[in-house]
Amino acid sequence: MKRSKIRFAAFWAVALFLILPCISMQAKKPAFKNTRWMCEHKMLILDVGTMTENYTLEFTSAKDCILTYKWVIPAHPATYMKEDGTVDLIPSSGAEEVSRGTWRFSRGTLTLRLEDGSERALRFEAGFLIDTALSTGELVYRQLP
């Protein structure tokens, strides 16, 4: 009987030593306050070239954030030819949109609530923020130094 109690205690001690590091890793909350994160996404647009989208997420306080979205399309030849055989060059174009909002982090998910009423949920995984907002893939944010 005494031997089975020792085995039982040893089993739980080993289980505790194996599980405890995993629990502490999950419990560690990342610090977002006063940090900046950036994601660059490139998308091929036929007959135009590669459109570059930049997302910058800045945490200005313990609850406020700024999300900046900027896109650029390079200059490219027109898809038509003029009567004299020449092709016009369409100039590059782009735009920038800045949204302010609030954020909260819980259980590995960062939730952004922007001023237009929309919400975005990003996963915090292996030191990166991952946004699944795109239908074609994920946006992966890296922290800027």
CSV table of C-alpha atoms in Angstrom, one decimal:
chain,number,residue,atom,x,y,z
A,1,MET,CA,0.0,0.0,0.0
A,2,LYS,CA,2.8,2.4,0.9
A,3,ARG,CA,4.6,1.6,-2.4
A,4,SER,CA,1.4,2.5,-4.4
A,5,LYS,CA,1.1,5.9,-2.6
A,6,ILE,CA,4.7,6.7,-3.5
A,7,ARG,CA,4.1,5.8,-7.1
A,8,PHE,CA,1.0,7.9,-7.2
A,9,ALA,CA,2.8,10.8,-5.7
A,10,ALA,CA,5.7,10.4,-8.1
A,11,PHE,CA,3.3,10.3,-11.1
A,12,TRP,CA,1.7,13.5,-10.1
A,13,ALA,CA,5.0,15.2,-9.4
A,14,VAL,CA,6.3,14.3,-12.9
A,15,ALA,CA,3.0,15.4,-14.4
A,16,LEU,CA,3.2,18.7,-12.6
A,17,PHE,CA,6.8,19.3,-13.7
A,18,LEU,CA,5.8,18.6,-17.3
A,19,ILE,CA,2.6,20.8,-17.3
A,20,LEU,CA,3.8,23.7,-15.3
A,21,PRO,CA,6.2,25.2,-18.0
A,22,CYS,CA,3.3,25.1,-20.5
A,23,ILE,CA,0.9,26.9,-18.2
A,24,SER,CA,3.4,29.6,-17.5
A,25,MET,CA,4.1,30.1,-21.2
A,26,GLN,CA,0.4,30.5,-21.9
A,27,ALA,CA,-0.1,32.8,-18.9
A,28,LYS,CA,2.6,35.3,-20.0
A,29,LYS,CA,0.8,38.4,-21.3
A,30,PRO,CA,2.7,40.3,-24.0
A,31,ALA,CA,3.3,44.1,-23.5
A,32,PHE,CA,1.7,46.1,-26.3
A,33,LYS,CA,1.7,49.5,-24.7
A,34,ASN,CA,3.9,52.0,-26.6
A,35,THR,CA,4.9,49.5,-29.3
A,36,ARG,CA,4.5,49.6,-33.1
A,37,TRP,CA,3.8,46.6,-35.4
A,38,MET,CA,3.9,46.4,-39.1
A,39,CYS,CA,2.7,44.2,-41.9
A,40,GLU,CA,3.6,44.4,-45.6
A,41,HIS,CA,1.3,42.6,-48.0
A,42,LYS,CA,2.0,42.4,-51.8
A,43,MET,CA,-0.7,41.4,-54.3
A,44,LEU,CA,-0.3,40.9,-58.0
A,45,ILE,CA,-2.8,42.8,-60.1
A,46,LEU,CA,-2.9,41.6,-63.7
A,47,ASP,CA,-1.9,44.2,-66.4
A,48,VAL,CA,-0.8,46.5,-63.6
A,49,GLY,CA,1.9,45.0,-61.4
A,50,THR,CA,2.3,44.4,-57.7
A,51,MET,CA,0.2,46.5,-55.4
A,52,THR,CA,1.9,47.0,-52.0
A,53,GLU,CA,-0.2,47.3,-48.8
A,54,ASN,CA,1.3,48.4,-45.5
A,55,TYR,CA,-0.5,48.1,-42.2
A,56,THR,CA,0.9,49.8,-39.2
A,57,LEU,CA,-0.6,49.2,-35.7
A,58,GLU,CA,0.6,51.5,-33.0
A,59,PHE,CA,-0.4,51.0,-29.3
A,60,THR,CA,-0.3,54.6,-27.9
A,61,SER,CA,-1.5,53.7,-24.4
A,62,ALA,CA,-2.8,50.9,-22.3
A,63,LYS,CA,-6.1,51.0,-24.2
A,64,ASP,CA,-5.7,53.2,-27.3
A,65,CYS,CA,-4.3,52.3,-30.7
A,66,ILE,CA,-3.9,53.7,-34.2
A,67,LEU,CA,-4.2,51.5,-37.3
A,68,THR,CA,-2.8,52.9,-40.5
A,69,TYR,CA,-3.4,51.3,-43.9
A,70,LYS,CA,-1.5,52.5,-46.9
A,71,TRP,CA,-1.5,51.1,-50.5
A,72,VAL,CA,0.5,51.9,-53.6
A,73,ILE,CA,0.1,50.7,-57.2
A,74,PRO,CA,3.1,51.4,-59.4
A,75,ALA,CA,3.0,53.3,-62.7
A,76,HIS,CA,2.1,50.9,-65.5
A,77,PRO,CA,1.3,51.0,-69.3
A,78,ALA,CA,-2.4,51.4,-70.2
A,79,THR,CA,-4.3,48.3,-71.5
A,80,TYR,CA,-5.2,50.1,-74.7
A,81,MET,CA,-3.2,51.4,-77.7
A,82,LYS,CA,-3.9,54.8,-79.3
A,83,GLU,CA,-4.5,55.2,-83.0
A,84,ASP,CA,-0.9,56.3,-83.6
A,85,GLY,CA,0.4,53.1,-82.0
A,86,THR,CA,1.6,54.6,-78.7
A,87,VAL,CA,0.5,53.4,-75.3
A,88,ASP,CA,-0.1,55.8,-72.4
A,89,LEU,CA,1.6,55.4,-69.1
A,90,ILE,CA,-0.8,55.3,-66.1
A,91,PRO,CA,0.9,57.1,-63.2
A,92,SER,CA,1.3,55.4,-59.8
A,93,SER,CA,-1.4,55.8,-57.3
A,94,GLY,CA,-2.0,55.2,-53.7
A,95,ALA,CA,-3.9,56.3,-50.6
A,96,GLU,CA,-3.6,56.2,-46.8
A,97,GLU,CA,-6.3,55.7,-44.2
A,98,VAL,CA,-5.8,56.2,-40.4
A,99,SER,CA,-8.2,54.7,-37.9
A,100,ARG,CA,-8.1,55.3,-34.2
A,101,GLY,CA,-9.6,52.9,-31.7
A,102,THR,CA,-9.2,50.9,-28.5
A,103,TRP,CA,-7.7,47.5,-27.9
A,104,ARG,CA,-7.8,44.7,-25.3
A,105,PHE,CA,-5.9,41.4,-25.0
A,106,SER,CA,-7.4,38.2,-23.6
A,107,ARG,CA,-6.5,34.6,-24.0
A,108,GLY,CA,-4.1,35.0,-26.9
A,109,THR,CA,-6.5,37.2,-28.9
A,110,LEU,CA,-6.0,41.0,-29.4
A,111,THR,CA,-9.3,42.7,-30.2
A,112,LEU,CA,-9.3,46.1,-31.9
A,113,ARG,CA,-12.4,48.2,-31.8
A,114,LEU,CA,-12.0,51.0,-34.3
A,115,GLU,CA,-13.8,54.4,-34.4
A,116,ASP,CA,-16.0,53.3,-37.3
A,117,GLY,CA,-17.5,50.6,-35.1
A,118,SER,CA,-15.7,47.7,-36.7
A,119,GLU,CA,-13.8,45.1,-34.8
A,120,ARG,CA,-10.7,43.1,-35.7
A,121,ALA,CA,-9.4,40.1,-33.9
A,122,LEU,CA,-5.7,39.2,-34.2
A,123,ARG,CA,-4.1,36.1,-32.7
A,124,PHE,CA,-0.8,36.5,-30.8
A,125,GLU,CA,1.4,33.6,-31.8
A,126,ALA,CA,5.1,33.1,-31.4
A,127,GLY,CA,5.8,36.8,-31.0
A,128,PHE,CA,3.7,37.8,-34.1
A,129,LEU,CA,0.2,39.2,-34.5
A,130,ILE,CA,-1.8,37.3,-37.1
A,131,ASP,CA,-4.9,38.8,-38.7
A,132,THR,CA,-7.1,36.5,-40.8
A,133,ALA,CA,-9.1,39.4,-42.3
A,134,LEU,CA,-8.0,38.6,-45.9
A,135,SER,CA,-9.9,35.9,-47.8
A,136,THR,CA,-6.6,35.1,-49.6
A,137,GLY,CA,-4.5,34.6,-46.5
A,138,GLU,CA,-3.2,36.0,-43.3
A,139,LEU,CA,-1.6,39.3,-42.4
A,140,VAL,CA,1.4,38.8,-40.1
A,141,TYR,CA,2.5,41.8,-38.1
A,142,ARG,CA,6.0,42.0,-36.7
A,143,GLN,CA,7.0,44.3,-33.9
A,144,LEU,CA,9.2,47.2,-34.9
A,145,PRO,CA,12.3,48.0,-32.8
